Structures are given as C-alpha cells and as structure tokens.
JSON list of N, CA and C in Angstrom, two decimals:
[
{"chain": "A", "resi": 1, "resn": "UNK", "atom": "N", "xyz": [153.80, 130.96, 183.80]},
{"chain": "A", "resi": 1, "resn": "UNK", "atom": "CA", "xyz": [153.17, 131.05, 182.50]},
{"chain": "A", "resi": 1, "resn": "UNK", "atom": "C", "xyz": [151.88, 131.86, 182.64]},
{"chain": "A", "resi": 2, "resn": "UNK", "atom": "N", "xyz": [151.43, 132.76, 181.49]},
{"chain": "A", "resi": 2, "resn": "UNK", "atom": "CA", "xyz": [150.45, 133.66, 181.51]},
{"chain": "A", "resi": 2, "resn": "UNK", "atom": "C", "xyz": [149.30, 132.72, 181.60]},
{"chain": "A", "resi": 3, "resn": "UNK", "atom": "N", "xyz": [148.06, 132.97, 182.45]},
{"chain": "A", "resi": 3, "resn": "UNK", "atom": "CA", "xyz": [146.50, 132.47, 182.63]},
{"chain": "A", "resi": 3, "resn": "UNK", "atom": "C", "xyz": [146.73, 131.28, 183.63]},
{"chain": "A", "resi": 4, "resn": "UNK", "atom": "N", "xyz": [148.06, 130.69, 184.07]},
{"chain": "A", "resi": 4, "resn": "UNK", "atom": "CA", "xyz": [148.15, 129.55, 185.13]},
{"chain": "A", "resi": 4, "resn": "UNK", "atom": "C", "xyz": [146.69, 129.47, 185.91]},
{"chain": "A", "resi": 5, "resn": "UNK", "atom": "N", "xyz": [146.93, 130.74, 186.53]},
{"chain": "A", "resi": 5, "resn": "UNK", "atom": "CA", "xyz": [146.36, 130.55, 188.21]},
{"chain": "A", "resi": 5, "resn": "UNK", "atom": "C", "xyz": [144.44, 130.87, 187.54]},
{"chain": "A", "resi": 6, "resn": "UNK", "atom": "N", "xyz": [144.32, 131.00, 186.12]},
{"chain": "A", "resi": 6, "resn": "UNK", "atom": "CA", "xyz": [143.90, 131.19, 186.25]},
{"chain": "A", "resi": 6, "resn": "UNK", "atom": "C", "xyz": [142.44, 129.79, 185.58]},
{"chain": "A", "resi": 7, "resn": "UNK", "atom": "N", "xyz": [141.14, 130.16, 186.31]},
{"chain": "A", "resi": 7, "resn": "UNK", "atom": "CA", "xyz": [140.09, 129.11, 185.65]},
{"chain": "A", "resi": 7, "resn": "UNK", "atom": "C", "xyz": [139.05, 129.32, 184.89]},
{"chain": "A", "resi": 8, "resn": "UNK", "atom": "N", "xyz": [139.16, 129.12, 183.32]},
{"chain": "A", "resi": 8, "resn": "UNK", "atom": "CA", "xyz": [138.36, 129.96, 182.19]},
{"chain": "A", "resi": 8, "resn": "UNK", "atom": "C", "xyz": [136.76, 129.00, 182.43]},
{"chain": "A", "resi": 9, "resn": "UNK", "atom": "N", "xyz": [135.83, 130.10, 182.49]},
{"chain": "A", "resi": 9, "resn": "UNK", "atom": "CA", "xyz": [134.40, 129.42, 182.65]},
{"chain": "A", "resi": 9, "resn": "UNK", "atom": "C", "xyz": [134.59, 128.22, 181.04]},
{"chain": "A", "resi": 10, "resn": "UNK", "atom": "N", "xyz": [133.75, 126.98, 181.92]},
{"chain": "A", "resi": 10, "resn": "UNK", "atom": "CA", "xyz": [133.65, 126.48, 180.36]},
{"chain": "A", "resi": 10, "resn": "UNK", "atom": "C", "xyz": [132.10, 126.36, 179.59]},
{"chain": "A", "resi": 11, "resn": "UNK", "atom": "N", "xyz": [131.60, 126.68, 178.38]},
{"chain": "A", "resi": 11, "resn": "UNK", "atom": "CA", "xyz": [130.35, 126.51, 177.60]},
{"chain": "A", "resi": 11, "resn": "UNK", "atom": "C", "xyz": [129.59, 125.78, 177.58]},
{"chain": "A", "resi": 12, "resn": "UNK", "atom": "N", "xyz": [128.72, 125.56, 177.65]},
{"chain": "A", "resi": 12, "resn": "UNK", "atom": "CA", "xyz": [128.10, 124.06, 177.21]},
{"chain": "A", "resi": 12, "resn": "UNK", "atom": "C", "xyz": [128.31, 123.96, 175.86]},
{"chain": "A", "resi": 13, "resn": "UNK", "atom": "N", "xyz": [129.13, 122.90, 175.68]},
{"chain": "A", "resi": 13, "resn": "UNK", "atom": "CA", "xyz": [129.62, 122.39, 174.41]},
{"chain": "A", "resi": 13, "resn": "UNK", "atom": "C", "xyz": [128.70, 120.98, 173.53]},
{"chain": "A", "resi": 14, "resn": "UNK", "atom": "N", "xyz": [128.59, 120.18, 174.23]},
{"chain": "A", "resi": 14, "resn": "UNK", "atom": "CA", "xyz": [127.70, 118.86, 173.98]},
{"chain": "A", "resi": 14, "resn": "UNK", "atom": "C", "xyz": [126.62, 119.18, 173.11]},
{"chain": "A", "resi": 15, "resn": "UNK", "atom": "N", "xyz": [125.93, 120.31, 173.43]},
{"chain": "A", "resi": 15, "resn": "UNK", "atom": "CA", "xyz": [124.81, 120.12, 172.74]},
{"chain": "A", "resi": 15, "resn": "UNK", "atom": "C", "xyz": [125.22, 120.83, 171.27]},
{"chain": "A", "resi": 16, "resn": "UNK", "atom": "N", "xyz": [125.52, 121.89, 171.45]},
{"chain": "A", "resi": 16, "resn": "UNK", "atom": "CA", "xyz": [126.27, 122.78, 169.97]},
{"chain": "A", "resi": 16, "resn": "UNK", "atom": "C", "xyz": [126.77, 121.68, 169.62]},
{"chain": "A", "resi": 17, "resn": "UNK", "atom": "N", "xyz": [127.47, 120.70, 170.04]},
{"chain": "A", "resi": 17, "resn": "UNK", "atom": "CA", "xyz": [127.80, 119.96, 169.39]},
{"chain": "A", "resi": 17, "resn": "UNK", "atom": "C", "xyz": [127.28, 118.66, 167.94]},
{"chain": "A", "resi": 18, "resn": "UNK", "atom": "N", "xyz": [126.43, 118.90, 168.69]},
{"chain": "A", "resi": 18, "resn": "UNK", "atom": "CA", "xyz": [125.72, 117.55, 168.65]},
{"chain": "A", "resi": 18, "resn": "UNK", "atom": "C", "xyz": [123.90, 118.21, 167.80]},
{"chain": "A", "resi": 19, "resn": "UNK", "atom": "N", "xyz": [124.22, 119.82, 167.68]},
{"chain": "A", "resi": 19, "resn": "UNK", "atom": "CA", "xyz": [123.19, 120.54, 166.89]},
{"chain": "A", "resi": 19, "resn": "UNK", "atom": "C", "xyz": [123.85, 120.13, 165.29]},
{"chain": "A", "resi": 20, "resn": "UNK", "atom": "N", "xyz": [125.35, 120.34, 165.17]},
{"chain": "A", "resi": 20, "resn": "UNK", "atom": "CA", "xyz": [126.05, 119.55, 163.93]},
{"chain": "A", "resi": 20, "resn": "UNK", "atom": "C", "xyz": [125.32, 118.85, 162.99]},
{"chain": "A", "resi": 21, "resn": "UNK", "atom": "N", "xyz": [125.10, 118.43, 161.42]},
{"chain": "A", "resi": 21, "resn": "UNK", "atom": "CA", "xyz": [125.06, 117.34, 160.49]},
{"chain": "A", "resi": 21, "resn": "UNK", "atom": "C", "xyz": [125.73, 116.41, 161.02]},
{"chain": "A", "resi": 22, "resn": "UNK", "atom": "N", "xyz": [125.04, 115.12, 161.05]},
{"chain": "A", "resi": 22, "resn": "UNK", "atom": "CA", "xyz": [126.01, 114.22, 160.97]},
{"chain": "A", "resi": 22, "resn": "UNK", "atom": "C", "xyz": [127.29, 113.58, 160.74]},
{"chain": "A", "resi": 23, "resn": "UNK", "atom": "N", "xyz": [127.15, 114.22, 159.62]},
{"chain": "A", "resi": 23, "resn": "UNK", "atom": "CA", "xyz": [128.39, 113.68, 158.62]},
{"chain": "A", "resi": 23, "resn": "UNK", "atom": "C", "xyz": [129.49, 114.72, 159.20]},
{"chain": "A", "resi": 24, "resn": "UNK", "atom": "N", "xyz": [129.62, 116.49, 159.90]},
{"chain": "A", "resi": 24, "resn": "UNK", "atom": "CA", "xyz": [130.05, 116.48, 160.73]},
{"chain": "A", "resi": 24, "resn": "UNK", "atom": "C", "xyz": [130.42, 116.07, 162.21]},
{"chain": "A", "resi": 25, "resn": "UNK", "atom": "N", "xyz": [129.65, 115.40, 162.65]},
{"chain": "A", "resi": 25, "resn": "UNK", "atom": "CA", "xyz": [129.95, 114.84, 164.01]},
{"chain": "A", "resi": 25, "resn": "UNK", "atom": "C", "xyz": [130.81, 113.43, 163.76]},
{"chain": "A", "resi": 26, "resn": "UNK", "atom": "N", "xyz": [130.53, 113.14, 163.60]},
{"chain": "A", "resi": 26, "resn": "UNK", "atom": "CA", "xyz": [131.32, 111.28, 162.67]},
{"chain": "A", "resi": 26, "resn": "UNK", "atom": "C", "xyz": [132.92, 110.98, 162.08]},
{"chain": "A", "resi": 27, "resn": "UNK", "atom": "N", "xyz": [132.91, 112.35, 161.35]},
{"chain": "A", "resi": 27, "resn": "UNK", "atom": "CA", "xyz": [134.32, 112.17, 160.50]},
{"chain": "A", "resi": 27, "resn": "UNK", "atom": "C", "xyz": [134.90, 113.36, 160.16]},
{"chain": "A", "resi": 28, "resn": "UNK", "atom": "N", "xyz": [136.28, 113.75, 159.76]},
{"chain": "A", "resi": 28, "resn": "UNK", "atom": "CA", "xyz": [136.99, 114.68, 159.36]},
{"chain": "A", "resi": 28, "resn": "UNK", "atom": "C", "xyz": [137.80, 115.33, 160.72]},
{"chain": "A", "resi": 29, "resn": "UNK", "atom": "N", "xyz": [138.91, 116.43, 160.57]},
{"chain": "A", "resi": 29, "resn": "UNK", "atom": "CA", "xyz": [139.80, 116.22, 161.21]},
{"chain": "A", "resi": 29, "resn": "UNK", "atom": "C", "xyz": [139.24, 117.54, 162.32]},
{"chain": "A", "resi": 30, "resn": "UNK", "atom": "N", "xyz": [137.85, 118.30, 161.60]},
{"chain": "A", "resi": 30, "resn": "UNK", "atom": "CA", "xyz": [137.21, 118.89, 162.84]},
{"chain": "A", "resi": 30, "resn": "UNK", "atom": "C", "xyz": [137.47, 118.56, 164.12]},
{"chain": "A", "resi": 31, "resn": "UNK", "atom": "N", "xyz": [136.43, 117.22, 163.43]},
{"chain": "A", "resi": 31, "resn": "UNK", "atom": "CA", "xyz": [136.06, 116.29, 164.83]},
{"chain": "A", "resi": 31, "resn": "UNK", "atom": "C", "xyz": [137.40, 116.15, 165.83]},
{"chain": "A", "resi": 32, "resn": "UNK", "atom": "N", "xyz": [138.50, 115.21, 165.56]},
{"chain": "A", "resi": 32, "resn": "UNK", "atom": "CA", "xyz": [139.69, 114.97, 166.17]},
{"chain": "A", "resi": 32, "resn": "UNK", "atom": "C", "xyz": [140.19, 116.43, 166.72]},
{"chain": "A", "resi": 33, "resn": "UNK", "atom": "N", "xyz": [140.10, 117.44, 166.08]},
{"chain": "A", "resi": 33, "resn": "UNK", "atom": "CA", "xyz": [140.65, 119.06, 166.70]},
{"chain": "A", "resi": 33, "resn": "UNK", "atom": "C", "xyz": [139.38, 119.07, 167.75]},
{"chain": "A", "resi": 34, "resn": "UNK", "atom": "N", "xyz": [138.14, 118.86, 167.15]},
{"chain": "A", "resi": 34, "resn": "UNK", "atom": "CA", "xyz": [137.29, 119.54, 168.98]},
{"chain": "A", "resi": 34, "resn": "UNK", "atom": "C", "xyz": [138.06, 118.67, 169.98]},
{"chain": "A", "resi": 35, "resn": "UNK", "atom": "N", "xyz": [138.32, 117.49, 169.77]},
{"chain": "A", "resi": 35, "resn": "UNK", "atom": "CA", "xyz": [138.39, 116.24, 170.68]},
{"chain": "A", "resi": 35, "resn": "UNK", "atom": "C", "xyz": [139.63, 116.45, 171.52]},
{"chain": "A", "resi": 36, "resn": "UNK", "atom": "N", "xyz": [140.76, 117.24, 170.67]},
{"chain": "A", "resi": 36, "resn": "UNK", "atom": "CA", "xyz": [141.88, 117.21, 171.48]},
{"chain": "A", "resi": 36, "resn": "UNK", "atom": "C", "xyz": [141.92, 118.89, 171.70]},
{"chain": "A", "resi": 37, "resn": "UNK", "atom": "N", "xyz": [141.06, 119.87, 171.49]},
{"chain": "A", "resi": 37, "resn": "UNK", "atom": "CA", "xyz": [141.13, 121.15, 172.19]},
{"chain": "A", "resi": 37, "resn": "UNK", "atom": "C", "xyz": [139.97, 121.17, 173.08]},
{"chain": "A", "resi": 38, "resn": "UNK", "atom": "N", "xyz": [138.80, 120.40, 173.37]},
{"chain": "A", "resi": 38, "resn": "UNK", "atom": "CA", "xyz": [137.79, 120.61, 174.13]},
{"chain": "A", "resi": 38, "resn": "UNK", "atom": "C", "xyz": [137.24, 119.03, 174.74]},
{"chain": "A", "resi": 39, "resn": "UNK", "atom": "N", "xyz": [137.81, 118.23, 174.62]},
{"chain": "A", "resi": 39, "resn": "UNK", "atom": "CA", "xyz": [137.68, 116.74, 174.83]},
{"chain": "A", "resi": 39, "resn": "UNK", "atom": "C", "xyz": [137.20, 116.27, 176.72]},
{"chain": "A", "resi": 40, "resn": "UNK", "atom": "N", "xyz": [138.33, 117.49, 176.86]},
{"chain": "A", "resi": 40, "resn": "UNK", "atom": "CA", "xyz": [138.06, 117.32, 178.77]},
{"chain": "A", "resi": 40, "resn": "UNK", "atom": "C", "xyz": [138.00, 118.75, 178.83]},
{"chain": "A", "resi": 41, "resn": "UNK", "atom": "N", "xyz": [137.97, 118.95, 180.34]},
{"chain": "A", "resi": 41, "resn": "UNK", "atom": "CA", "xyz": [137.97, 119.87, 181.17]},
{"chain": "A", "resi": 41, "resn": "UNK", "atom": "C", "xyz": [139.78, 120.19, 181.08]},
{"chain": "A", "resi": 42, "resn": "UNK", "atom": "N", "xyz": [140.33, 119.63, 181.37]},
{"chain": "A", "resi": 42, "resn": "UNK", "atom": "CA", "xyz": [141.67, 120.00, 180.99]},
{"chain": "A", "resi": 42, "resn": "UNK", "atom": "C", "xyz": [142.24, 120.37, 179.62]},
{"chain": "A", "resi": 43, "resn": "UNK", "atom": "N", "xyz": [141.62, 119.31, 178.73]},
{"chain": "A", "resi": 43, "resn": "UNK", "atom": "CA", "xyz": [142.17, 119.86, 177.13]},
{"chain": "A", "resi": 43, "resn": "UNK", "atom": "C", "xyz": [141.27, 121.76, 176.86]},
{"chain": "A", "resi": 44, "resn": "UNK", "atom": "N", "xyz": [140.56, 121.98, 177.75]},
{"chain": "A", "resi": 44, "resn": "UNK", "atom": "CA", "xyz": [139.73, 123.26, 177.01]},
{"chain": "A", "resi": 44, "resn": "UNK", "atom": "C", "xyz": [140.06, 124.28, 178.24]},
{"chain": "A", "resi": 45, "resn": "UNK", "atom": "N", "xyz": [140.75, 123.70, 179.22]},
{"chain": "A", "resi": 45, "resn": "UNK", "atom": "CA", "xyz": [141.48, 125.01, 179.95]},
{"chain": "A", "resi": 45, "resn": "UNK", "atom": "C", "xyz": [142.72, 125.55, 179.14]},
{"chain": "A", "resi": 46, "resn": "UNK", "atom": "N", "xyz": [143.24, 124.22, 178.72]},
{"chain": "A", "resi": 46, "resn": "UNK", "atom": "CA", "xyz": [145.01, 124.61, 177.98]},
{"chain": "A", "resi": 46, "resn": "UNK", "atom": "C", "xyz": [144.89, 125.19, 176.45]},
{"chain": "A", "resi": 47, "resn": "UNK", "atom": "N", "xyz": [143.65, 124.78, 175.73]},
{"chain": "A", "resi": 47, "resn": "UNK", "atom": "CA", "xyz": [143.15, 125.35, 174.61]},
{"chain": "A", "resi": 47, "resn": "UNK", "atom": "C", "xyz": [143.30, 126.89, 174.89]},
{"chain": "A", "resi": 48, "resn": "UNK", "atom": "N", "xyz": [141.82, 126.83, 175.81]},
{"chain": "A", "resi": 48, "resn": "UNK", "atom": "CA", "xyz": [141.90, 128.44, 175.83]},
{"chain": "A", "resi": 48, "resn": "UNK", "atom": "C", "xyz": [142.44, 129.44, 176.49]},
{"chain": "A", "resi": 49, "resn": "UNK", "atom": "N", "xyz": [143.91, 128.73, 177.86]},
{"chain": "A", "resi": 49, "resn": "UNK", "atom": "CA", "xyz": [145.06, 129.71, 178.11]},
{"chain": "A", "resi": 49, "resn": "UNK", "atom": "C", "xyz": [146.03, 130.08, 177.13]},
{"chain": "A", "resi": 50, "resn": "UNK", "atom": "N", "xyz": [146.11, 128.79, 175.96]},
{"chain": "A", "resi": 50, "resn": "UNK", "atom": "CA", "xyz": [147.04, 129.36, 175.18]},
{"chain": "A", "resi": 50, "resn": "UNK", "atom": "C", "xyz": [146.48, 130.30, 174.27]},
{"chain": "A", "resi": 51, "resn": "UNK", "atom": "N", "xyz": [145.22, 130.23, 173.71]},
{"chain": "A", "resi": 51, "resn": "UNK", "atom": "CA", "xyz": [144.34, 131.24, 173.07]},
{"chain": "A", "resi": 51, "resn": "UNK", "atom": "C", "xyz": [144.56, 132.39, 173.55]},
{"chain": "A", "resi": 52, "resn": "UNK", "atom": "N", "xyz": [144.10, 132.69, 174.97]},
{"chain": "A", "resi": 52, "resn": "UNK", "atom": "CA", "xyz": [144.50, 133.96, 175.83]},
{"chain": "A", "resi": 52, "resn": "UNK", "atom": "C", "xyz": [145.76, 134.64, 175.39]},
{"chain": "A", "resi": 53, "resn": "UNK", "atom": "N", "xyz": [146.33, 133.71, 175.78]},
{"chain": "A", "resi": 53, "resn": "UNK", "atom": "CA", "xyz": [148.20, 134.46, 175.79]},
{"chain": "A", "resi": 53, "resn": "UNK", "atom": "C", "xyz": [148.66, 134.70, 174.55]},
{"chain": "A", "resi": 54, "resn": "UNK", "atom": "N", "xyz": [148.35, 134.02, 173.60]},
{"chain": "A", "resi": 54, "resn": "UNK", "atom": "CA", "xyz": [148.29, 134.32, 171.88]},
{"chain": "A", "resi": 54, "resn": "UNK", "atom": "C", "xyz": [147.71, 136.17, 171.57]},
{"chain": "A", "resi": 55, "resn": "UNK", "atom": "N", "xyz": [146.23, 135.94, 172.32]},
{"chain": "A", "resi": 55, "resn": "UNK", "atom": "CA", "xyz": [145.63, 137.55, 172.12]},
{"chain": "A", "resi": 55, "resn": "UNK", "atom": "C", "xyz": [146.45, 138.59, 173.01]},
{"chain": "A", "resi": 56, "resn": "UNK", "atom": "N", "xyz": [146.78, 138.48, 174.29]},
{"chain": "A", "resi": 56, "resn": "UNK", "atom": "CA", "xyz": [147.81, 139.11, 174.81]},
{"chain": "A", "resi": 56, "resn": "UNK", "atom": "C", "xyz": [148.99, 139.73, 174.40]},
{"chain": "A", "resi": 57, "resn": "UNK", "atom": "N", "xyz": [149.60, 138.93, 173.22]},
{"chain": "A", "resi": 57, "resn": "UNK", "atom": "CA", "xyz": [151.30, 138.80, 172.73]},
{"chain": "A", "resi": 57, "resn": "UNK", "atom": "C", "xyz": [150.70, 140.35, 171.67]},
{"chain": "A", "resi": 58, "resn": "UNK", "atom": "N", "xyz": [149.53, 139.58, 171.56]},
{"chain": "A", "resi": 58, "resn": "UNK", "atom": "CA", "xyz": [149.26, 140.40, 170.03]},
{"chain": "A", "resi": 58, "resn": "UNK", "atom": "C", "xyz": [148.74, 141.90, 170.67]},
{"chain": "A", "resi": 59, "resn": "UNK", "atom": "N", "xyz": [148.09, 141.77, 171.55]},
{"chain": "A", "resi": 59, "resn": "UNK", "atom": "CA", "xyz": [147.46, 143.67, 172.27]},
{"chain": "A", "resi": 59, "resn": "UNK", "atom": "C", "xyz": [148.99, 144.00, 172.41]},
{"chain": "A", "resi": 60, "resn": "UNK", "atom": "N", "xyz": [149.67, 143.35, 173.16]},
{"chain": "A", "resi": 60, "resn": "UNK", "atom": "CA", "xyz": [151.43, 144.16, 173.85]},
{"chain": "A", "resi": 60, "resn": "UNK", "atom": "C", "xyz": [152.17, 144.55, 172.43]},
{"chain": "A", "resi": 61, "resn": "UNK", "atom": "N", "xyz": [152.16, 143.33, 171.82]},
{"chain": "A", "resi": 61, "resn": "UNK", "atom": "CA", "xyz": [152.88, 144.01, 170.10]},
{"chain": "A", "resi": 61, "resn": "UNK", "atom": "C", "xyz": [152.32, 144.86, 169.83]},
{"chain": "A", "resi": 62, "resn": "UNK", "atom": "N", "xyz": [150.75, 145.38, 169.63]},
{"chain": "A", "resi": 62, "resn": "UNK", "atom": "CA", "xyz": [150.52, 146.35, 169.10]},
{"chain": "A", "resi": 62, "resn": "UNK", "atom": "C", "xyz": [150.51, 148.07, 169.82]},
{"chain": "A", "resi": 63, "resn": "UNK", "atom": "N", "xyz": [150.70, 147.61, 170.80]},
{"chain": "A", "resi": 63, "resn": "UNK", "atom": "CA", "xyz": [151.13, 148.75, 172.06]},
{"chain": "A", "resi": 63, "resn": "UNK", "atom": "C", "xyz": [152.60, 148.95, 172.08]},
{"chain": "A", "resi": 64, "resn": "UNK", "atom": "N", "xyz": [153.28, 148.27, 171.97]},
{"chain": "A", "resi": 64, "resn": "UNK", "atom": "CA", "xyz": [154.98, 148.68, 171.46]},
{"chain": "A", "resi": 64, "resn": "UNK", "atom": "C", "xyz": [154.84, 149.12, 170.18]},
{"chain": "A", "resi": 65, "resn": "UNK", "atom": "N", "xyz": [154.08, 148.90, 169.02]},
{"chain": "A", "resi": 65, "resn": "UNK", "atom": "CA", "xyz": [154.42, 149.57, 167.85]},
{"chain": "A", "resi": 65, "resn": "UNK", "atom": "C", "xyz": [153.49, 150.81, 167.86]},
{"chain": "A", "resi": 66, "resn": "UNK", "atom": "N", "xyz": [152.69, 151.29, 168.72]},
{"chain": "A", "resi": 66, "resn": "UNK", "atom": "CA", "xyz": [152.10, 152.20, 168.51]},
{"chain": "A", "resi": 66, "resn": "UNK", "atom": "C", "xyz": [152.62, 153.32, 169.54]},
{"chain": "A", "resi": 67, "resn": "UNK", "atom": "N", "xyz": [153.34, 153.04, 170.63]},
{"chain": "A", "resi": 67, "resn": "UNK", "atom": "CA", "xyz": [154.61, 153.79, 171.59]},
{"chain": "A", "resi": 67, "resn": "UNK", "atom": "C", "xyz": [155.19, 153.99, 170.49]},
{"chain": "A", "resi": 68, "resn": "UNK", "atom": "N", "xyz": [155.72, 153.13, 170.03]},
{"chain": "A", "resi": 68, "resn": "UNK", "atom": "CA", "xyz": [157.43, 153.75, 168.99]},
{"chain": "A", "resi": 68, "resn": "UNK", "atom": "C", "xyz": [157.13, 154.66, 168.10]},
{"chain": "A", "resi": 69, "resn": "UNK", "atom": "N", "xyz": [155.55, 154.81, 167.53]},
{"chain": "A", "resi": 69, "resn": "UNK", "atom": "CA", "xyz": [155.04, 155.23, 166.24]},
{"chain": "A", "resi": 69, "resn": "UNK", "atom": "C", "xyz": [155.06, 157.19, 167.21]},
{"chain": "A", "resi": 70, "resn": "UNK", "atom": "N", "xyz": [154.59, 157.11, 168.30]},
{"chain": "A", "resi": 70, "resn": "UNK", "atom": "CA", "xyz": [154.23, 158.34, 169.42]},
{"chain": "A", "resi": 70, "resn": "UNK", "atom": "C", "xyz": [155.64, 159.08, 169.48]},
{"chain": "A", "resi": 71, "resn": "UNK", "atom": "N", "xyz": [156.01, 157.73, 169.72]},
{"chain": "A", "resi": 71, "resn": "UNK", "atom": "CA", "xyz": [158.10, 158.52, 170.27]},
{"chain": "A", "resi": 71, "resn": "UNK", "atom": "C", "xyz": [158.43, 159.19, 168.55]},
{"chain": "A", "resi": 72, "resn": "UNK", "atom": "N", "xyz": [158.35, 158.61, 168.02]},
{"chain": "A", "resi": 72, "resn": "UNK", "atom": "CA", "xyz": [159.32, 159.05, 166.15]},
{"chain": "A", "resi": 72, "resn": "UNK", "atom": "C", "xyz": [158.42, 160.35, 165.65]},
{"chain": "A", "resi": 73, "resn": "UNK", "atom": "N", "xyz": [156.72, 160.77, 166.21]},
{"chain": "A", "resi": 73, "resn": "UNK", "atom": "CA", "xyz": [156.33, 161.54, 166.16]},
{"chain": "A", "resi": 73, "resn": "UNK", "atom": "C", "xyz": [155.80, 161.20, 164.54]},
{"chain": "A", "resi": 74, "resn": "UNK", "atom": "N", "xyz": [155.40, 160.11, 164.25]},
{"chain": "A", "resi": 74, "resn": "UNK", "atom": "CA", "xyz": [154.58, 159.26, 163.51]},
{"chain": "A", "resi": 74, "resn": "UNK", "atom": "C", "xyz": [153.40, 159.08, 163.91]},
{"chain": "A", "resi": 75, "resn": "UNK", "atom": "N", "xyz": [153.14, 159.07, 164.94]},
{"chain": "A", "resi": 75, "resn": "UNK", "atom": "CA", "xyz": [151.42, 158.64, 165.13]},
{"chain": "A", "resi": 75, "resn": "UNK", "atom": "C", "xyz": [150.54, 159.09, 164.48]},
{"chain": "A", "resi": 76, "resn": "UNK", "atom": "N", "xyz": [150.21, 160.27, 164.21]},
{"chain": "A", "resi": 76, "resn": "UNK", "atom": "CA", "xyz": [148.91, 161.35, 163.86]},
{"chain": "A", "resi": 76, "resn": "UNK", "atom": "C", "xyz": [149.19, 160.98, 162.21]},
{"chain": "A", "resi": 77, "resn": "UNK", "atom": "N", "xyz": [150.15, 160.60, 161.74]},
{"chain": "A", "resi": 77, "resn": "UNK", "atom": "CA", "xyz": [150.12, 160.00, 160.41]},
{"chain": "A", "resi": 77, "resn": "UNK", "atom": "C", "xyz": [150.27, 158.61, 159.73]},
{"chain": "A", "resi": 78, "resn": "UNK", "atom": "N", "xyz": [149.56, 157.84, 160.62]},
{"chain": "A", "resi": 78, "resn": "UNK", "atom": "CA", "xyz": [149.63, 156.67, 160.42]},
{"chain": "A", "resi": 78, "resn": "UNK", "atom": "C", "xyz": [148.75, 155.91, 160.63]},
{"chain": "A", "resi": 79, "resn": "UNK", "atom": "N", "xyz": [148.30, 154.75, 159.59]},
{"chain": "A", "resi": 79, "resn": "UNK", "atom": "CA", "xyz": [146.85, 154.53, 159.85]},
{"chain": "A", "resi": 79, "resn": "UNK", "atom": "C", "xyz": [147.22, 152.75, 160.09]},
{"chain": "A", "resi": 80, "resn": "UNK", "atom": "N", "xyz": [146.65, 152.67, 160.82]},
{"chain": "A", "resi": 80, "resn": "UNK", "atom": "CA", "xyz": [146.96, 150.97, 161.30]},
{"chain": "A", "resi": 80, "resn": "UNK", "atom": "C", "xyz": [146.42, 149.85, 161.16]},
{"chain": "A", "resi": 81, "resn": "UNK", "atom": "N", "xyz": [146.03, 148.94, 160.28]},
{"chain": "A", "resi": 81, "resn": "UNK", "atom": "CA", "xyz": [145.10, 148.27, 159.72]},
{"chain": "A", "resi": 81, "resn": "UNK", "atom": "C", "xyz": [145.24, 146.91, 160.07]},
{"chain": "A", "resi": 82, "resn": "UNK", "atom": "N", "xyz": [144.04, 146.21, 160.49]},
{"chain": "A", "resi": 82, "resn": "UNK", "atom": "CA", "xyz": [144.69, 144.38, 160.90]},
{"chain": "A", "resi": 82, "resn": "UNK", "atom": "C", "xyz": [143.66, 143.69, 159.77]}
]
C-alpha cells in the first residue's frame, strides 16, 4: 500500500486544539472526526497516508489526462480547470 513504509511528521495538535471556543471543543461531530482521524499517533498516521494516496490518485489522473490530451494533439487547446 502507498505511504506504508512510510512516517508522516506529526503537528502539535493539543494546543490548536484547545485555542478552539468551547462550545467547539465539547460537542458536535467535529470533535468525534478530530478524535478518530488524529486521536493517537496511529489514527493520524492512517489519516494522513490515506490523505497522501488520495492526492497521488489525483496528480497520476491528471497526468494520464494530460498525456492523452499531448497524444490526440489537443493540448495547446485546452484549458484545464479544478
């Protein structure tokens, strides 16, 4: 699997955290999403390998459609917008 081997530095999170309103830190489904994408050291490696490999899929897709656009002799007329 893409990013395995690999070990993403992690942020200091706690305090950004905890810079928050209250009423964000306490309740809503934020909270439960930081908790289960950044909760441990493990939930925020697997967060952000799959993040990685998500941006990856998306550079390679856009490098196959911009080969095919080169090959059909489309490129120089085509404007590519995200």
């Amino acid at each position: 699997k893409l990013y395995d081997n690999v070990t993403i530095p992690e942020p200091e999170m706690k305090n950004s955290f905890k810079a928050l309103p209250d009423f964000l830190q306490k309740q809503g489904p934020a909270v439960d999403r930081f908790g289960t994408r950044y909760g441990s050291s493990r939930h925020y490696q697997a967060s952000m390998k799959n993040y990685y490999a998500l941006i990856t899929g998306v550079d390679q897709a856009c490098k196959e459609i911009v080969d095919k656009l080169k090959e059909e002799g489309l490129y120089n007329n085509t404007m590519i917008i995200f």
